[in-house]
Short mmCIF file of C-alpha atoms in Angstrom, two decimals:
data_model
loop_
_atom_site.label_atom_id
_atom_site.label_comp_id
_atom_site.label_asym_id
_atom_site.label_seq_id
_atom_site.Cartn_x
_atom_site.Cartn_y
_atom_site.Cartn_z
CA MET D 1 46.86 -15.33 -19.71
CA SER D 2 48.30 -18.74 -18.99
CA THR D 3 46.82 -21.94 -20.36
CA ALA D 4 47.06 -23.23 -16.77
CA ASP D 5 44.53 -20.61 -15.61
CA ALA D 6 41.23 -22.44 -15.18
CA ARG D 7 39.30 -19.14 -14.89
CA TRP D 8 40.63 -17.67 -18.12
CA TRP D 9 37.15 -16.99 -19.46
CA ARG D 10 36.46 -14.37 -16.76
CA ASP D 11 38.68 -11.71 -18.31
CA ALA D 12 39.88 -13.02 -21.69
CA ALA D 13 40.12 -11.00 -24.88
CA ILE D 14 38.40 -13.28 -27.42
CA TYR D 15 38.64 -12.87 -31.19
CA GLN D 16 35.79 -14.12 -33.35
CA ILE D 17 36.73 -15.76 -36.64
CA TYR D 18 34.08 -16.24 -39.31
CA PRO D 19 35.95 -19.00 -41.18
CA ARG D 20 34.68 -18.27 -44.69
CA SER D 21 35.92 -14.69 -44.49
CA PHE D 22 39.08 -14.60 -42.37
CA ALA D 23 41.91 -15.83 -44.61
CA ASP D 24 41.94 -17.90 -47.79
CA ASP D 25 45.11 -19.97 -48.10
CA ASN D 26 44.34 -22.20 -51.09
CA GLY D 27 43.02 -19.48 -53.41
CA ASP D 28 39.47 -20.72 -53.87
CA GLY D 29 37.85 -17.56 -52.50
CA VAL D 30 36.78 -19.18 -49.23
CA GLY D 31 38.63 -18.80 -45.95
CA ASP D 32 40.11 -21.98 -44.49
CA LEU D 33 41.96 -23.41 -41.50
CA ALA D 34 45.27 -23.17 -43.31
CA GLY D 35 44.69 -19.45 -43.64
CA VAL D 36 44.07 -19.17 -39.90
CA ARG D 37 47.15 -21.23 -39.08
CA ALA D 38 49.27 -18.97 -41.26
CA ARG D 39 48.03 -15.93 -39.33
CA LEU D 40 48.17 -17.17 -35.75
CA GLY D 41 51.18 -14.88 -35.34
CA TYR D 42 48.98 -11.93 -36.34
CA LEU D 43 46.49 -12.87 -33.62
CA ARG D 44 49.26 -13.36 -31.07
CA ASP D 45 50.63 -9.91 -31.91
CA LEU D 46 47.14 -8.44 -31.71
CA GLY D 47 47.07 -9.65 -28.11
CA VAL D 48 44.08 -11.97 -27.92
CA ASP D 49 43.72 -14.78 -25.40
CA ALA D 50 41.32 -17.00 -27.33
CA ILE D 51 39.80 -17.50 -30.77
CA TRP D 52 36.11 -18.26 -31.22
CA PHE D 53 35.29 -19.98 -34.51
CA SER D 54 31.87 -19.65 -36.06
CA PRO D 55 30.78 -23.13 -37.27
CA TRP D 56 33.48 -25.06 -39.11
CA PHE D 57 31.45 -28.26 -39.55
CA PRO D 58 30.27 -29.91 -42.79
CA SER D 59 27.28 -27.96 -44.06
CA PRO D 60 25.27 -27.33 -47.23
CA MET D 61 25.66 -23.63 -46.27
CA ALA D 62 21.95 -22.84 -46.32
CA ASP D 63 22.82 -20.46 -43.48
CA ALA D 64 26.57 -20.02 -43.80
CA GLY D 65 27.44 -23.06 -41.70
CA TYR D 66 24.80 -22.69 -39.00
CA ASP D 67 23.02 -25.56 -40.75
CA VAL D 68 25.27 -28.35 -39.47
CA ALA D 69 25.27 -31.70 -41.27
CA ASP D 70 27.86 -33.39 -39.02
CA TYR D 71 28.94 -32.07 -35.60
CA ARG D 72 32.05 -34.27 -35.47
CA ASP D 73 33.91 -33.21 -38.62
CA ILE D 74 35.28 -30.21 -40.53
CA ASP D 75 33.74 -28.88 -43.72
CA PRO D 76 36.03 -29.81 -46.64
CA SER D 77 36.08 -26.19 -47.81
CA PHE D 78 37.82 -25.31 -44.52
CA GLY D 79 40.09 -28.33 -44.13
CA THR D 80 40.19 -31.58 -42.17
CA LEU D 81 40.03 -32.86 -38.61
CA ASP D 82 43.80 -33.31 -38.70
CA GLU D 83 44.21 -29.65 -39.67
CA ALA D 84 41.90 -28.63 -36.85
CA ALA D 85 44.01 -30.66 -34.42
CA ALA D 86 47.17 -28.98 -35.72
CA LEU D 87 45.55 -25.54 -35.40
CA ILE D 88 44.51 -26.22 -31.80
CA ALA D 89 48.02 -27.39 -30.90
CA GLU D 90 49.69 -24.43 -32.63
CA ALA D 91 47.34 -21.95 -30.96
CA HIS D 92 47.98 -23.50 -27.56
CA ALA D 93 51.72 -23.20 -28.16
CA LEU D 94 51.12 -19.44 -28.53
CA ASP D 95 49.00 -19.37 -25.35
CA ILE D 96 45.79 -18.90 -27.36
CA ARG D 97 42.73 -20.95 -26.50
CA ILE D 98 40.15 -22.26 -28.98
CA ILE D 99 36.37 -21.87 -28.71
CA ILE D 100 34.05 -23.46 -31.26
CA ASP D 101 30.41 -22.84 -32.10
CA ILE D 102 27.86 -25.56 -31.33
CA VAL D 103 24.36 -25.17 -32.78
CA PRO D 104 21.89 -27.11 -30.60
CA ASN D 105 18.57 -25.57 -31.62
CA HIS D 106 18.63 -26.89 -35.17
CA THR D 107 20.64 -28.92 -37.63
CA SER D 108 20.69 -29.34 -41.40
CA THR D 109 18.25 -31.20 -43.60
CA ALA D 110 21.41 -33.03 -44.75
CA HIS D 111 22.07 -34.38 -41.23
CA ALA D 112 21.85 -38.19 -41.10
CA TRP D 113 19.11 -38.10 -38.46
CA PHE D 114 16.86 -35.87 -40.53
CA GLN D 115 17.43 -37.83 -43.70
CA ARG D 116 16.48 -41.00 -41.80
CA ALA D 117 13.40 -39.24 -40.36
CA LEU D 118 12.07 -38.60 -43.85
CA THR D 119 11.57 -42.34 -44.34
CA ASP D 120 11.60 -43.75 -40.78
CA ALA D 121 8.85 -42.55 -38.45
CA SER D 122 10.83 -43.71 -35.39
CA TYR D 123 13.32 -40.88 -36.02
CA ARG D 124 10.76 -38.10 -36.32
CA ASP D 125 10.49 -37.52 -32.57
CA ARG D 126 14.05 -36.15 -32.65
CA PHE D 127 12.55 -33.18 -34.51
CA TRP D 128 9.18 -31.42 -34.52
CA PHE D 129 7.16 -33.27 -37.17
CA ARG D 130 3.42 -32.62 -36.96
CA ASP D 131 0.28 -33.07 -39.02
CA GLY D 132 -1.02 -29.89 -40.56
CA ARG D 133 -4.30 -28.13 -40.00
CA GLY D 134 -7.13 -27.81 -42.46
CA ALA D 135 -9.28 -30.46 -44.09
CA ALA D 136 -6.31 -32.07 -45.85
CA GLY D 137 -3.56 -30.94 -43.47
CA GLU D 138 -2.63 -28.31 -46.02
CA LEU D 139 -2.03 -25.60 -43.40
CA PRO D 140 0.96 -25.43 -41.02
CA PRO D 141 0.47 -26.91 -37.53
CA ASN D 142 0.49 -23.44 -35.94
CA ASP D 143 1.06 -19.79 -36.81
CA TRP D 144 4.74 -19.53 -35.89
CA GLY D 145 6.87 -17.52 -38.28
CA SER D 146 10.51 -18.03 -39.12
CA ILE D 147 12.97 -15.54 -37.65
CA PHE D 148 14.37 -15.29 -41.16
CA GLY D 149 10.98 -14.44 -42.65
CA GLY D 150 8.12 -16.55 -43.95
CA PRO D 151 6.54 -19.54 -42.16
CA ALA D 152 8.38 -21.69 -39.61
CA TRP D 153 7.02 -24.93 -41.11
CA THR D 154 7.83 -26.85 -44.28
CA ARG D 155 5.80 -29.78 -45.62
CA VAL D 156 7.44 -33.05 -46.63
CA ALA D 157 6.36 -35.59 -49.24
CA ASP D 158 4.05 -37.63 -46.98
CA GLY D 159 2.11 -34.53 -45.90
CA GLN D 160 3.58 -33.86 -42.45
CA TRP D 161 5.31 -30.62 -41.57
CA TYR D 162 8.58 -29.98 -39.74
CA LEU D 163 9.47 -26.96 -37.62
CA HIS D 164 12.36 -24.64 -38.47
CA LEU D 165 12.59 -21.37 -36.60
CA PHE D 166 15.25 -20.28 -39.09
CA ASP D 167 15.71 -21.43 -42.70
CA ALA D 168 13.85 -24.40 -44.16
CA GLY D 169 17.25 -26.11 -44.38
CA GLN D 170 17.55 -25.94 -40.58
CA PRO D 171 15.05 -28.28 -38.87
CA ASP D 172 14.72 -27.75 -35.12
CA PHE D 173 15.69 -30.53 -32.72
CA ASN D 174 13.16 -31.77 -30.16
CA TRP D 175 15.00 -31.46 -26.85
CA ASP D 176 12.25 -33.36 -25.03
CA ASN D 177 13.80 -36.46 -26.60
CA PRO D 178 16.60 -37.82 -24.36
CA LEU D 179 18.46 -39.07 -27.44
CA VAL D 180 19.00 -35.46 -28.51
CA ARG D 181 20.40 -34.57 -25.09
CA GLU D 182 22.72 -37.59 -25.10
CA GLU D 183 23.91 -36.81 -28.61
CA PHE D 184 24.96 -33.25 -27.81
CA GLU D 185 26.69 -34.15 -24.58
CA ASP D 186 28.69 -36.67 -26.59
CA VAL D 187 29.49 -33.96 -29.19
CA LEU D 188 30.88 -31.79 -26.38
CA ARG D 189 33.12 -34.66 -25.24
CA PHE D 190 34.28 -35.23 -28.81
CA TRP D 191 35.66 -31.71 -29.07
CA PHE D 192 36.89 -31.38 -25.49
CA ASP D 193 38.83 -34.60 -26.05
CA ARG D 194 40.51 -32.86 -29.01
CA GLY D 195 41.66 -29.93 -26.91
CA VAL D 196 38.93 -27.37 -27.53
CA ASP D 197 38.79 -24.99 -24.57
CA GLY D 198 35.29 -23.62 -24.86
CA ILE D 199 31.91 -23.88 -26.55
CA ARG D 200 29.91 -20.94 -27.80
CA ILE D 201 26.24 -21.98 -27.86
CA ASP D 202 24.22 -20.60 -30.76
CA SER D 203 20.64 -19.47 -30.05
CA ALA D 204 21.06 -20.82 -26.54
CA ALA D 205 17.70 -19.65 -25.18
CA MET D 206 15.63 -21.22 -27.96
CA VAL D 207 16.25 -24.94 -27.77
CA VAL D 208 13.22 -25.90 -25.62
CA LYS D 209 9.71 -25.38 -26.99
CA ASP D 210 6.27 -25.54 -25.44
CA PRO D 211 5.33 -29.15 -26.35
CA ALA D 212 1.77 -28.08 -27.04
CA LEU D 213 3.07 -25.88 -29.88
CA PRO D 214 0.43 -23.20 -29.20
CA ASP D 215 -0.22 -20.34 -31.55
CA PHE D 216 1.72 -17.14 -30.94
CA ASP D 217 0.19 -14.99 -28.18
CA PRO D 218 1.63 -11.45 -28.13
CA ALA D 219 0.00 -10.82 -24.74
CA SER D 220 1.75 -13.73 -23.01
CA PRO D 221 4.33 -12.56 -20.43
CA PRO D 222 7.28 -12.38 -20.03
CA ASP D 223 7.99 -13.37 -23.61
CA PRO D 224 5.23 -14.04 -26.13
CA HIS D 225 7.27 -16.66 -27.99
CA PRO D 226 6.50 -20.25 -26.91
CA TRP D 227 9.96 -21.25 -28.11
CA ASN D 228 12.14 -18.84 -26.15
CA ASP D 229 13.60 -18.91 -22.62
CA ARG D 230 11.49 -21.69 -21.13
CA ASP D 231 12.31 -22.78 -17.60
CA GLU D 232 13.03 -26.36 -18.70
CA ILE D 233 16.02 -25.15 -20.72
CA HIS D 234 18.19 -24.87 -17.62
CA ASP D 235 18.27 -28.65 -17.20
CA VAL D 236 19.92 -28.86 -20.63
CA TYR D 237 22.79 -26.59 -19.63
CA ARG D 238 23.22 -28.18 -16.22
CA GLY D 239 23.95 -31.37 -18.14
CA TRP D 240 26.43 -29.54 -20.37
CA ARG D 241 28.12 -28.00 -17.34
CA ARG D 242 28.62 -31.44 -15.81
CA VAL D 243 30.38 -32.50 -19.01
CA ALA D 244 32.59 -29.39 -19.08
CA ASP D 245 33.47 -29.72 -15.39
CA GLY D 246 34.71 -33.24 -16.07
CA TYR D 247 37.69 -31.84 -17.99
CA PRO D 248 40.75 -30.10 -16.51
CA GLY D 249 41.97 -26.64 -17.40
CA GLY D 250 38.71 -24.72 -17.34
CA ARG D 251 36.46 -25.67 -20.27
CA ALA D 252 34.02 -22.80 -20.77
CA LEU D 253 30.41 -22.65 -21.96
CA ILE D 254 29.42 -19.30 -23.47
CA GLY D 255 25.82 -18.66 -24.45
CA GLU D 256 24.26 -16.58 -27.19
CA VAL D 257 21.30 -15.46 -25.09
CA TRP D 258 19.13 -12.73 -26.60
CA LEU D 259 16.91 -11.64 -23.69
CA ALA D 260 15.72 -8.17 -22.74
CA ASP D 261 15.20 -9.07 -19.07
CA PRO D 262 18.58 -8.97 -17.23
CA GLN D 263 17.27 -11.14 -14.40
CA ARG D 264 16.11 -13.88 -16.76
CA PHE D 265 19.42 -13.54 -18.61
CA ALA D 266 21.38 -14.04 -15.39
CA LEU D 267 19.64 -17.35 -14.68
CA TYR D 268 21.72 -18.93 -17.45
CA LEU D 269 24.87 -17.94 -15.55
CA ARG D 270 24.17 -19.63 -12.25
CA PRO D 271 27.16 -21.60 -10.90
CA ASP D 272 25.94 -24.92 -12.32
CA GLU D 273 25.05 -23.64 -15.81
CA LEU D 274 26.93 -21.49 -18.34
CA HIS D 275 30.17 -19.70 -17.53
CA ALA D 276 29.38 -16.57 -19.55
CA ALA D 277 26.94 -15.16 -22.11
CA PHE D 278 27.05 -12.42 -24.70
CA ASN D 279 25.94 -8.94 -23.65
CA PHE D 280 23.62 -7.99 -26.48
CA ASP D 281 22.15 -5.07 -24.57
CA PHE D 282 25.56 -3.40 -24.74
CA LEU D 283 26.12 -4.41 -28.37
CA GLY D 284 22.87 -2.74 -29.43
CA CYS D 285 23.19 0.26 -27.12
CA PRO D 286 23.27 3.65 -28.86
CA TRP D 287 26.26 5.98 -28.53
CA ASP D 288 24.72 7.85 -25.63
CA ALA D 289 26.27 8.34 -22.19
CA LYS D 290 23.10 7.81 -20.17
CA ALA D 291 22.12 4.68 -22.10
CA LEU D 292 25.61 3.22 -21.86
CA ARG D 293 25.88 3.88 -18.12
CA ARG D 294 22.48 2.30 -17.53
CA CYS D 295 23.55 -0.72 -19.57
CA VAL D 296 26.85 -1.09 -17.70
CA ASP D 297 25.15 -0.81 -14.31
CA GLU D 298 22.40 -3.28 -15.14
CA THR D 299 24.90 -5.70 -16.65
CA LEU D 300 27.21 -5.66 -13.65
CA ASP D 301 24.33 -5.92 -11.18
CA ALA D 302 22.80 -8.91 -12.96
CA HIS D 303 26.11 -10.73 -13.24
CA ALA D 304 27.14 -9.99 -9.66
CA ALA D 305 23.97 -11.68 -8.42
CA VAL D 306 25.17 -15.02 -9.83
CA GLY D 307 28.93 -14.50 -9.55
CA ALA D 308 29.48 -14.48 -13.32
CA PRO D 309 31.76 -12.19 -15.37
CA ALA D 310 30.27 -9.65 -17.74
CA THR D 311 31.08 -9.66 -21.45
CA TRP D 312 31.43 -6.64 -23.73
CA VAL D 313 30.76 -6.89 -27.46
CA LEU D 314 30.55 -4.20 -30.14
CA SER D 315 30.02 -6.29 -33.30
CA ASN D 316 29.63 -9.84 -34.56
CA HIS D 317 28.66 -11.78 -37.67
CA ASP D 318 24.93 -10.98 -37.26
CA VAL D 319 24.89 -7.20 -36.82
CA THR D 320 25.79 -4.07 -38.76
CA ARG D 321 29.43 -3.19 -38.10
CA HIS D 322 29.65 -0.53 -35.42
CA VAL D 323 31.85 1.87 -37.43
CA THR D 324 28.83 2.28 -39.71
CA ARG D 325 26.24 2.32 -36.91
CA TYR D 326 28.09 4.94 -34.91
CA GLY D 327 28.25 7.25 -37.91
CA ARG D 328 24.47 7.48 -38.21
CA THR D 329 21.82 9.54 -36.50
CA GLU D 330 20.41 6.33 -34.98
CA THR D 331 23.48 4.66 -33.49
CA GLY D 332 21.92 1.61 -31.79
CA PHE D 333 21.14 -1.77 -33.31
CA GLU D 334 17.99 -3.87 -33.36
CA HIS D 335 17.45 -6.75 -35.80
CA HIS D 336 13.92 -5.71 -36.73
CA LEU D 337 15.14 -2.23 -37.71
CA ARG D 338 17.97 -3.41 -39.96
CA GLN D 339 15.99 -3.00 -43.17
CA THR D 340 14.80 0.53 -42.28
CA ARG D 341 18.33 1.70 -41.40
CA HIS D 342 20.08 0.00 -44.31
CA LEU D 343 21.77 2.63 -46.51
CA ALA D 344 20.94 5.42 -44.04
CA PRO D 345 23.44 8.29 -44.34
CA THR D 346 26.68 7.46 -42.54
CA ASP D 347 29.54 9.72 -41.55
CA LEU D 348 32.39 7.20 -41.56
CA ALA D 349 34.88 9.63 -40.04
CA LEU D 350 32.53 10.20 -37.11
CA GLY D 351 31.73 6.49 -36.87
CA THR D 352 35.42 5.62 -36.83
CA ARG D 353 36.19 8.21 -34.14
CA ARG D 354 33.40 6.81 -31.97
CA ALA D 355 34.47 3.23 -32.67
CA ARG D 356 37.97 4.02 -31.44
CA ALA D 357 36.55 5.54 -28.28
CA ALA D 358 34.21 2.57 -27.80
CA ALA D 359 37.13 0.14 -28.10
CA LEU D 360 38.87 1.71 -25.08
CA LEU D 361 35.59 1.77 -23.18
CA THR D 362 34.91 -1.93 -23.70
CA MET D 363 38.46 -3.00 -22.92
CA ALA D 364 38.42 -1.07 -19.64
CA LEU D 365 35.15 -2.53 -18.32
CA PRO D 366 35.13 -5.49 -15.90
CA GLY D 367 34.99 -8.95 -17.47
CA SER D 368 35.87 -10.32 -20.89
CA VAL D 369 35.89 -8.53 -24.24
CA TYR D 370 35.10 -9.87 -27.73
CA VAL D 371 36.60 -8.58 -30.97
CA TYR D 372 34.88 -9.50 -34.23
CA GLN D 373 37.29 -10.05 -37.12
CA GLY D 374 37.92 -6.81 -39.00
CA GLU D 375 36.81 -4.67 -36.08
CA GLU D 376 40.48 -4.14 -35.27
CA LEU D 377 40.90 -2.76 -38.81
CA GLY D 378 37.97 -0.36 -38.51
CA LEU D 379 36.07 -2.02 -41.36
CA PRO D 380 32.70 -0.48 -42.23
CA GLU D 381 29.59 -2.40 -43.23
CA VAL D 382 29.44 -3.22 -46.96
CA GLU D 383 25.93 -2.08 -47.83
CA ASP D 384 26.07 -1.97 -51.63
CA LEU D 385 26.51 -5.68 -52.31
CA PRO D 386 24.64 -6.62 -55.49
CA ALA D 387 21.55 -8.73 -54.96
CA ALA D 388 23.04 -11.57 -57.00
CA ALA D 389 25.98 -11.79 -54.59
CA ARG D 390 23.98 -11.91 -51.38
CA GLN D 391 23.80 -15.34 -49.74
CA ASP D 392 22.10 -14.71 -46.40
CA PRO D 393 18.77 -16.59 -46.33
CA ILE D 394 17.19 -13.57 -44.63
CA PHE D 395 17.57 -11.66 -47.88
CA ALA D 396 15.88 -14.41 -49.89
CA ARG D 397 13.11 -15.22 -47.39
CA THR D 398 12.09 -11.56 -47.12
CA GLY D 399 12.14 -11.02 -50.86
CA GLY D 400 15.02 -8.61 -50.48
CA ALA D 401 13.22 -6.36 -47.99
CA ASP D 402 15.80 -7.18 -45.32
CA PRO D 403 19.37 -6.93 -46.65
CA GLY D 404 20.51 -9.61 -44.22
CA ARG D 405 23.94 -9.99 -42.65
CA ASP D 406 26.28 -10.37 -45.62
CA GLY D 407 27.55 -6.81 -45.25
CA CYS D 408 29.48 -7.63 -42.07
CA ARG D 409 30.81 -10.94 -43.46
CA VAL D 410 32.83 -9.69 -46.43
CA PRO D 411 36.33 -11.29 -46.47
CA LEU D 412 39.09 -9.38 -44.69
CA PRO D 413 41.61 -7.31 -46.67
CA TRP D 414 45.17 -8.38 -45.87
CA SER D 415 47.42 -6.57 -48.37
CA GLY D 416 47.59 -4.85 -51.73
CA THR D 417 45.63 -2.03 -53.28
CA ALA D 418 42.77 -3.87 -54.98
CA PRO D 419 40.56 -6.92 -54.42
CA PRO D 420 41.16 -9.67 -53.43
CA TYR D 421 43.62 -7.88 -51.11
CA GLY D 422 46.19 -10.60 -50.61
CA SER D 423 44.04 -13.64 -51.31
CA GLY D 424 44.55 -15.81 -54.34
CA ALA D 425 41.06 -15.36 -55.77
CA PRO D 426 38.01 -13.13 -55.39
CA GLY D 427 36.17 -13.86 -52.15
CA TRP D 428 32.84 -15.60 -51.79
CA LEU D 429 31.44 -12.11 -51.20
CA PRO D 430 32.89 -9.23 -53.25
CA GLN D 431 35.21 -6.79 -51.47
CA PRO D 432 34.88 -3.04 -52.10
CA ALA D 433 37.35 -1.42 -54.47
CA ASP D 434 38.22 1.26 -51.86
CA TRP D 435 39.37 -1.00 -49.02
CA ALA D 436 43.12 -0.52 -49.59
CA GLN D 437 43.27 1.89 -46.65
CA TRP D 438 41.91 -0.78 -44.32
CA THR D 439 44.30 -3.64 -45.12
CA VAL D 440 46.47 -5.16 -42.44
CA GLN D 441 49.50 -4.23 -44.53
CA ALA D 442 48.50 -0.55 -44.71
CA GLN D 443 47.84 -0.32 -40.97
CA THR D 444 50.63 -2.39 -39.45
CA ASP D 445 53.30 0.32 -39.30
CA ASP D 446 50.92 3.27 -38.93
CA PRO D 447 50.92 4.33 -35.26
CA SER D 448 47.62 6.18 -35.74
CA SER D 449 45.74 3.23 -37.32
CA MET D 450 42.88 1.32 -35.74
CA LEU D 451 45.04 -1.82 -35.75
CA SER D 452 47.79 -0.06 -33.80
CA LEU D 453 45.22 1.23 -31.30
CA TYR D 454 43.86 -2.29 -30.72
CA ARG D 455 47.34 -3.74 -30.32
CA ARG D 456 48.34 -1.12 -27.75
CA ALA D 457 45.04 -1.34 -25.88
CA LEU D 458 45.05 -5.15 -25.67
CA ALA D 459 48.68 -5.14 -24.52
CA LEU D 460 47.91 -2.60 -21.79
CA ARG D 461 44.76 -4.48 -20.80
CA ARG D 462 46.81 -7.62 -20.26
CA ALA D 463 49.60 -5.81 -18.38
CA GLU D 464 47.44 -3.58 -16.19
CA PRO D 465 46.59 -5.49 -12.98
CA GLY D 466 43.29 -3.68 -12.42
CA LEU D 467 41.80 -4.48 -15.83
CA GLY D 468 39.88 -7.56 -16.87
CA ASP D 469 37.79 -9.17 -14.16
CA GLY D 470 37.28 -7.17 -10.96
CA PRO D 471 35.55 -4.11 -9.50
CA MET D 472 35.02 -0.66 -10.95
CA ALA D 473 33.81 2.63 -9.50
CA TRP D 474 32.19 5.55 -11.29
CA LEU D 475 33.79 8.97 -10.94
CA ASP D 476 32.01 12.32 -10.88
CA ALA D 477 32.07 13.70 -14.39
CA PRO D 478 30.41 16.36 -16.55
CA ALA D 479 27.15 15.57 -18.27
CA ASP D 480 27.48 13.01 -21.07
CA VAL D 481 30.94 11.95 -19.92
CA LEU D 482 31.64 8.45 -18.58
CA ALA D 483 34.49 8.20 -16.09
CA PHE D 484 35.44 5.29 -13.87
CA THR D 485 38.37 3.73 -12.06
CA ARG D 486 39.69 0.19 -12.18
CA GLY D 487 42.09 -1.22 -9.63
CA ASP D 488 44.73 0.98 -8.08
CA GLY D 489 45.32 4.14 -10.06
CA PHE D 490 43.75 3.40 -13.46
CA ALA D 491 40.94 5.53 -14.90
CA CYS D 492 39.00 5.55 -18.16
CA VAL D 493 37.20 8.68 -19.36
CA VAL D 494 34.91 8.72 -22.41
CA ASN D 495 33.57 12.01 -23.76
CA LEU D 496 30.19 11.65 -25.49
CA SER D 497 29.14 15.26 -24.84
CA GLY D 498 29.58 16.69 -28.33
CA GLY D 499 32.25 19.18 -27.26
CA PRO D 500 35.62 19.19 -25.49
CA VAL D 501 35.81 18.74 -21.71
CA ASP D 502 38.60 19.18 -19.21
CA LEU D 503 40.95 16.24 -19.03
CA PRO D 504 41.29 14.89 -15.49
CA ALA D 505 44.67 15.07 -13.84
CA GLY D 506 46.86 12.07 -14.48
CA ALA D 507 49.42 10.58 -16.82
CA VAL D 508 47.96 9.55 -20.19
CA LEU D 509 48.47 5.86 -20.90
CA LEU D 510 46.50 5.72 -24.16
CA ALA D 511 43.99 7.88 -26.01
CA SER D 512 41.64 6.88 -28.80
CA GLY D 513 42.45 10.08 -30.70
CA PRO D 514 44.52 13.27 -30.48
CA LEU D 515 44.11 15.29 -27.30
CA ASP D 516 43.81 19.07 -27.28
CA GLY D 517 46.20 20.19 -24.58
CA GLY D 518 44.31 19.83 -21.34
CA LEU D 519 41.05 19.02 -23.12
CA LEU D 520 39.46 15.72 -24.08
CA PRO D 521 37.76 16.17 -27.48
CA ALA D 522 34.27 14.87 -28.24
CA ASP D 523 33.92 11.16 -29.07
CA THR D 524 37.32 10.40 -27.56
CA SER D 525 38.39 8.06 -24.76
CA VAL D 526 41.50 8.19 -22.63
CA TRP D 527 43.18 5.81 -20.20
CA LEU D 528 44.97 7.55 -17.34
CA ARG D 529 47.26 6.75 -14.45
CA VAL D 530 45.76 8.67 -11.55
CA SER D 531 46.76 9.03 -7.93
#
């Protein structure tokens, strides 16, 4: 990738950093920008084209930074604006772009606008303040529930209620108010002016609500939620696209769009809206050949209709790590099933073997690929965190019924044989005592490690002219085997059949695990040079 390539987002390998958990430089147990700057060489050697930062803004951390108090600054626990500027410049010098998270659906109760709204009625229309129901307004304005559990309304001192589809510390913005739209377009300019190359948009499909705030109707098509995927939302992102297009070098807008309907999903990717969006259908897909092929076909068809690149994601900061998922009987992921699958029996050796195979599958598919920090180390989900250590509001708002997302957010292990694995102090979430095998130090010089596999695969992906953005074609293959070609002479074969299959003719470029002579073992992928 070259920083002069204005279409970089179509085939980039993008690494997600969750700032609190990536690298702690000052020894306070919390990751920081200095820790990232010190490890930019690690990311360069890994072979990524861009870094996506989960929110780095000032925040009370009611939801780990997704409750933003100030969209134009850096949280002091992470560093300063000057450090962010230095990081951006240093990353660019290594040919690595920077993507930051913007959270437009909601803010923090500590945000200046919300604090003003508590005492100044003229500010309340920037949020969803409403009178309650019941004789004394003692009931919420409607029956909406929070995605994190419990009601979606909280009452303030004067008796009104405000809407928060997530935690009570995250009041929702009212995007019918033009001041909100102007504010966020100015926030985009603020960061683009500082060299940021892209914006990842949190909860992108949720920002516009039905102004009538009707009660939930489960029979209402296509989506029963009056706060999700409304047609008016596309005007918001057309405005954002105009801002992004006003900057040189290809500033990208990437949406977090959780939608089951691929056609509705694709509407966000029309030429005057977002550049790309996360493929959650693939992320949640079980380790099953038929399901994966269906997902790939539907993804490529939907994206082709609007000329957008597909994205391929295996894990992120909100889902159970895929090494753990793939080692279970039920290998897919759905948020509402997290609590029922928590602590389900996991075969980590099997999950790791499948995760290695899945890595080669994702990196061979057309479009861009995302790597969540620690994925390249093969980290499993940490499921035995003590209740007192858990900080995800989902855990608290469900009374502990849902374990939440802390298990995929445990700080990375860099070196050493015991916690804190190369950091100066214990992390904000406790690291397991048996993670020595997964440290960067332990894996760096091991040619069979997950880290070595990712480094080789990303290097080949960048060097191979047929990979990244572009066409693919399925090959005839045995049942439960995925096989396809990319470009001129490259093939990927993934064996999900449960037993060995014949290896196609060709020179092996890379395999996710040991091959058995002329056989491709179960749960193994191979990249081939074919004629």
